[in-house]
């Protein structure tokens, strides 16, 4: 979250007072400042912040680095240019990181940019275009082997995936998986290497560059991702398995061993992925989507592999239910909470399996920026389906549900009609369709926008957008109609049949009231409507209080 102006001024003052150090760098930051140099400074400052256990490092533009005077910077002033810069930096770093935020501060002396840089993740030094950088006092320099080793050793004692596998050799790797790994690596680094060059590297060279082996020696990460199936016993007692399980009228299961680089796609192909036709009756826009999106499924499965607690000797399990997929993996959510990553701003500082995570990033299986969860939610929203659910209720385990069907058709129709909804609003609407509570400020915002109706706690997706579709009949059941609508129904009924007792009126109106109301609330609403119409002189009770017989007042007078 961006800081306010006063906080930025205080931060700038404190940085200037502290002056340059290994984690603070000042630059004039002219209009044409080199992006390549910027990437070098990010690499250096991120690595130094890691080694010094700093929360952030800072690169500040608009300051004279000799006098400490604010001179102002004209660097990337056009709208959107700083956001593009974040992407350019992420593309050139290994593992991929970028600025946590770029703060703009207007001062009387000129514009100042404060680039906030996260520390390199534990066990993972940051390179820019293949080179590792550091700081020596105020100078930019290469990250020496001693510093690289210091960062990498941070997790050696606890990282299951970096351990060498006794008796494992390069012959235990699957040739098809290795070929696929080369293709993925070449695609990721197409701006640096020609594909033929990557394909021509000796196997040991490629595996070291892809962060799969250590000086040609086979790690557990290499065997998991690229190992032959028959090499799995070398990882014993870990089962080294992914399991697909089908539940419902039909039951089935299948285990998948290494190489996981290929096994995840094989597991995906077992899932029954039919086409769904959203809004099948009288819809304005007949839309077909696959029950499950391949990218979402593989993202979820790859996250399970990357974050599994392998010391617990358990499988990753994918359960296919009639309306959803459930992914189970061992180990608590490692860095923060799932909600921290929904908007795509949080960058994880640590990983349970940093060596495996970095290798998977090199092979384009995951990113290390924390975008995976955000991307899953965004893609599911673009498919008009309910958003994924994380369940952390079981200690030491993470369960993720991916929906393969509609929960509330009003939600899906709304997403189709309003394509400009922010992910924050879609998240709130998703909680409403699942009958989950949302914050009061979100309620106020959605009500102002006409996106929800009802009273706490019985909110529901508004019918106003749905009214733009041709399928109004179904929406009549979920919208809170005004009294005039119900009064018209009752008057039409009494005109046709002459009279009605309370049972008749209940049968007429109960199923037309909003499904968001309880039976008691519906009953009371009808009672209030009858009282209102009686006081207005529209209807009269020709029976008794205990056995009412309602008629239209004009009809009753005509019959006297």
Coordinates of C-alpha atoms in Angstrom, one line a residue, residues 127-358:
X127 CA 20.8 -11.9 -10.5
X128 CA 20.2 -9.3 -13.2
X129 CA 20.6 -10.7 -16.7
X130 CA 22.6 -13.6 -15.4
X131 CA 25.0 -11.6 -13.1
X132 CA 24.9 -11.2 -9.4
X133 CA 25.5 -7.8 -8.0
X134 CA 26.4 -6.4 -4.5
X135 CA 27.6 -3.2 -2.9
X136 CA 31.0 -2.3 -1.6
X137 CA 30.4 0.9 0.4
X138 CA 28.8 3.2 -2.1
X139 CA 30.1 1.3 -5.2
X140 CA 28.3 -1.3 -7.3
X141 CA 30.3 -4.5 -7.6
X142 CA 29.8 -8.2 -8.3
X143 CA 28.3 -10.5 -5.6
X144 CA 31.3 -12.5 -4.5
X145 CA 31.2 -16.3 -4.0
X146 CA 31.4 -15.8 -0.2
X147 CA 28.2 -13.7 -0.2
X148 CA 26.4 -16.0 -2.7
X149 CA 27.2 -18.9 -0.4
X150 CA 26.1 -17.0 2.6
X151 CA 22.7 -16.4 1.1
X152 CA 22.4 -20.0 -0.3
X153 CA 23.4 -21.5 3.0
X154 CA 20.5 -19.8 4.8
X155 CA 18.2 -22.7 4.1
X156 CA 20.6 -25.6 3.4
X157 CA 19.9 -27.1 6.8
X158 CA 16.1 -26.9 6.4
X159 CA 15.6 -27.1 2.7
X160 CA 14.6 -30.7 1.9
X161 CA 14.8 -30.1 -1.8
X162 CA 18.5 -29.0 -2.0
X163 CA 19.9 -32.1 -0.4
X164 CA 22.0 -34.4 -2.7
X165 CA 20.6 -37.8 -3.4
X166 CA 23.2 -40.6 -2.7
X167 CA 23.8 -42.9 -5.6
X168 CA 21.8 -40.7 -8.0
X169 CA 23.4 -39.8 -11.3
X170 CA 22.4 -38.0 -14.4
X171 CA 21.4 -41.4 -15.9
X172 CA 18.5 -41.4 -13.4
X173 CA 16.9 -38.4 -15.3
X174 CA 14.2 -38.9 -17.8
X175 CA 15.3 -37.8 -21.4
X176 CA 11.8 -36.6 -22.4
X177 CA 11.6 -34.5 -19.2
X178 CA 15.1 -33.1 -19.7
X179 CA 14.1 -32.1 -23.3
X180 CA 11.0 -30.4 -22.1
X181 CA 13.0 -28.6 -19.4
X182 CA 15.4 -27.3 -22.0
X183 CA 12.5 -26.0 -24.1
X184 CA 10.9 -24.2 -21.1
X185 CA 14.2 -22.7 -20.0
X186 CA 14.9 -21.5 -23.6
X187 CA 11.5 -19.9 -23.8
X188 CA 11.9 -18.1 -20.5
X189 CA 15.3 -16.7 -21.6
X190 CA 14.6 -16.2 -25.3
X191 CA 15.9 -12.6 -25.0
X192 CA 19.3 -13.9 -23.8
X193 CA 19.9 -17.3 -25.5
X194 CA 19.0 -18.8 -28.9
X195 CA 17.0 -22.0 -28.5
X196 CA 19.6 -24.0 -30.4
X197 CA 22.3 -22.7 -27.9
X198 CA 20.3 -24.0 -24.9
X199 CA 19.6 -27.3 -26.7
X200 CA 23.3 -27.7 -27.4
X201 CA 24.6 -27.2 -23.9
X202 CA 26.1 -30.4 -22.2
X203 CA 23.5 -31.9 -19.9
X204 CA 25.5 -31.0 -16.7
X205 CA 25.9 -27.4 -17.8
X206 CA 22.2 -27.0 -18.5
X207 CA 21.1 -28.6 -15.2
X208 CA 23.5 -26.3 -13.2
X209 CA 22.3 -23.2 -15.1
X210 CA 18.6 -24.2 -14.5
X211 CA 19.4 -24.5 -10.8
X212 CA 18.5 -28.2 -10.7
X213 CA 21.9 -29.6 -9.7
X214 CA 24.8 -28.5 -7.6
X215 CA 28.1 -28.8 -9.6
X216 CA 26.6 -31.6 -11.6
X217 CA 25.4 -33.6 -8.5
X218 CA 21.7 -34.6 -8.4
X219 CA 19.5 -33.0 -5.9
X220 CA 16.1 -34.1 -4.6
X221 CA 14.6 -31.2 -6.6
X222 CA 16.1 -32.6 -9.8
X223 CA 14.8 -36.1 -9.2
X224 CA 11.3 -34.8 -8.4
X225 CA 11.0 -32.7 -11.5
X226 CA 13.1 -34.7 -14.0
X227 CA 13.7 -38.1 -12.5
X228 CA 12.7 -41.4 -14.2
X229 CA 9.7 -43.0 -12.5
X230 CA 11.9 -46.0 -11.5
X231 CA 14.3 -43.6 -9.7
X232 CA 11.6 -42.6 -7.2
X233 CA 12.7 -45.1 -4.6
X234 CA 15.9 -43.1 -4.3
X235 CA 13.8 -40.5 -2.5
X236 CA 12.5 -43.0 0.0
X237 CA 10.8 -42.7 2.5
X238 CA 9.1 -39.8 0.6
X239 CA 6.5 -41.4 -1.7
X240 CA 7.2 -38.8 -4.5
X241 CA 3.7 -39.1 -5.8
X242 CA 0.8 -37.0 -7.1
X243 CA -2.6 -38.7 -6.7
X244 CA -5.8 -38.0 -8.7
X245 CA -8.9 -39.3 -7.1
X246 CA -12.5 -39.2 -8.6
X247 CA -15.4 -39.1 -6.1
X248 CA -19.1 -39.5 -6.8
X249 CA -21.2 -42.2 -8.5
X250 CA -18.1 -43.3 -10.3
X251 CA -14.9 -43.8 -8.4
X252 CA -11.3 -44.0 -9.7
X253 CA -7.8 -43.0 -8.8
X254 CA -4.3 -42.9 -10.2
X255 CA -0.9 -42.2 -8.8
X256 CA 1.7 -40.3 -10.8
X257 CA 5.4 -40.4 -9.9
X258 CA 8.4 -38.4 -11.3
X259 CA 9.1 -36.7 -13.5
X260 CA 6.7 -34.1 -12.1
X261 CA 7.4 -31.7 -15.0
X262 CA 5.5 -34.1 -17.2
X263 CA 3.2 -35.7 -14.6
X264 CA 1.2 -32.6 -13.8
X265 CA -0.1 -32.4 -17.4
X266 CA -0.8 -36.2 -17.3
X267 CA -2.9 -35.7 -14.1
X268 CA -4.7 -32.8 -15.7
X269 CA -5.7 -35.0 -18.6
X270 CA -7.5 -37.4 -16.3
X271 CA -9.9 -34.7 -15.1
X272 CA -13.2 -34.8 -16.8
X273 CA -13.2 -31.3 -18.4
X274 CA -16.6 -30.9 -20.1
X275 CA -17.8 -27.6 -21.6
X276 CA -20.2 -25.6 -19.4
X277 CA -23.0 -23.5 -21.0
X278 CA -23.6 -20.6 -18.7
X279 CA -27.1 -19.1 -18.4
X280 CA -28.8 -21.8 -20.4
X281 CA -32.3 -20.4 -20.4
X282 CA -33.1 -17.3 -22.5
X283 CA -29.8 -15.8 -21.9
X284 CA -28.7 -12.6 -23.7
X285 CA -25.2 -14.0 -24.3
X286 CA -24.9 -17.8 -24.5
X287 CA -21.4 -18.4 -23.3
X288 CA -19.5 -21.7 -23.2
X289 CA -16.5 -22.2 -20.9
X290 CA -14.5 -25.3 -20.0
X291 CA -15.4 -26.7 -16.6
X292 CA -11.7 -26.2 -15.5
X293 CA -9.1 -23.9 -17.0
X294 CA -5.8 -25.7 -17.7
X295 CA -3.6 -22.8 -16.6
X296 CA -5.5 -22.5 -13.2
X297 CA -5.3 -26.3 -12.6
X298 CA -1.6 -26.5 -13.4
X299 CA -0.9 -23.3 -11.3
X300 CA -2.6 -24.9 -8.3
X301 CA -0.8 -28.2 -8.8
X302 CA 2.6 -26.6 -9.3
X303 CA 2.1 -24.5 -6.2
X304 CA 1.3 -27.7 -4.2
X305 CA 4.6 -29.3 -5.5
X306 CA 6.6 -26.1 -4.7
X307 CA 5.2 -25.6 -1.2
X308 CA 4.7 -29.2 0.0
X309 CA 6.4 -30.1 3.3
X310 CA 8.3 -33.1 2.0
X311 CA 9.6 -34.0 5.4
X312 CA 6.1 -35.2 6.3
X313 CA 6.3 -38.0 3.7
X314 CA 2.9 -37.5 2.1
X315 CA 1.5 -37.3 -1.4
X316 CA -0.1 -34.3 -3.1
X317 CA -3.7 -35.2 -3.7
X318 CA -6.2 -33.8 -6.2
X319 CA -9.8 -34.9 -5.5
X320 CA -12.2 -34.5 -8.4
X321 CA -15.8 -33.9 -7.1
X322 CA -18.9 -33.3 -9.2
X323 CA -18.6 -29.5 -9.0
X324 CA -15.0 -28.7 -8.0
X325 CA -11.4 -29.8 -7.7
X326 CA -9.8 -30.0 -4.2
X327 CA -6.0 -29.8 -3.9
X328 CA -4.5 -31.1 -0.7
X329 CA -0.9 -30.7 0.3
X330 CA 1.1 -31.1 3.5
X331 CA 2.5 -28.1 5.3
X332 CA 1.0 -24.9 6.6
X333 CA 0.7 -21.8 4.4
X334 CA 4.3 -20.8 4.6
X335 CA 4.5 -17.0 4.1
X336 CA 1.6 -15.0 5.3
X337 CA -2.0 -15.8 4.4
X338 CA -3.7 -16.5 1.0
X339 CA -5.6 -13.2 1.2
X340 CA -2.3 -11.3 1.2
X341 CA -1.6 -12.4 -2.4
X342 CA -5.1 -11.8 -3.9
X343 CA -4.3 -8.3 -5.3
X344 CA -0.9 -9.3 -6.6
X345 CA 1.1 -6.8 -4.4
X346 CA 2.7 -9.1 -1.8
X347 CA 6.1 -10.6 -2.7
X348 CA 7.0 -13.6 -0.5
X349 CA 10.3 -13.3 1.4
X350 CA 10.8 -16.9 2.2
X351 CA 10.0 -20.3 0.7
X352 CA 9.7 -23.7 2.4
X353 CA 11.7 -25.3 -0.5
X354 CA 13.7 -22.4 -2.0
X355 CA 16.0 -24.6 -4.2
X356 CA 13.0 -26.5 -5.7
X357 CA 11.0 -23.2 -6.0
X358 CA 13.9 -21.5 -7.9

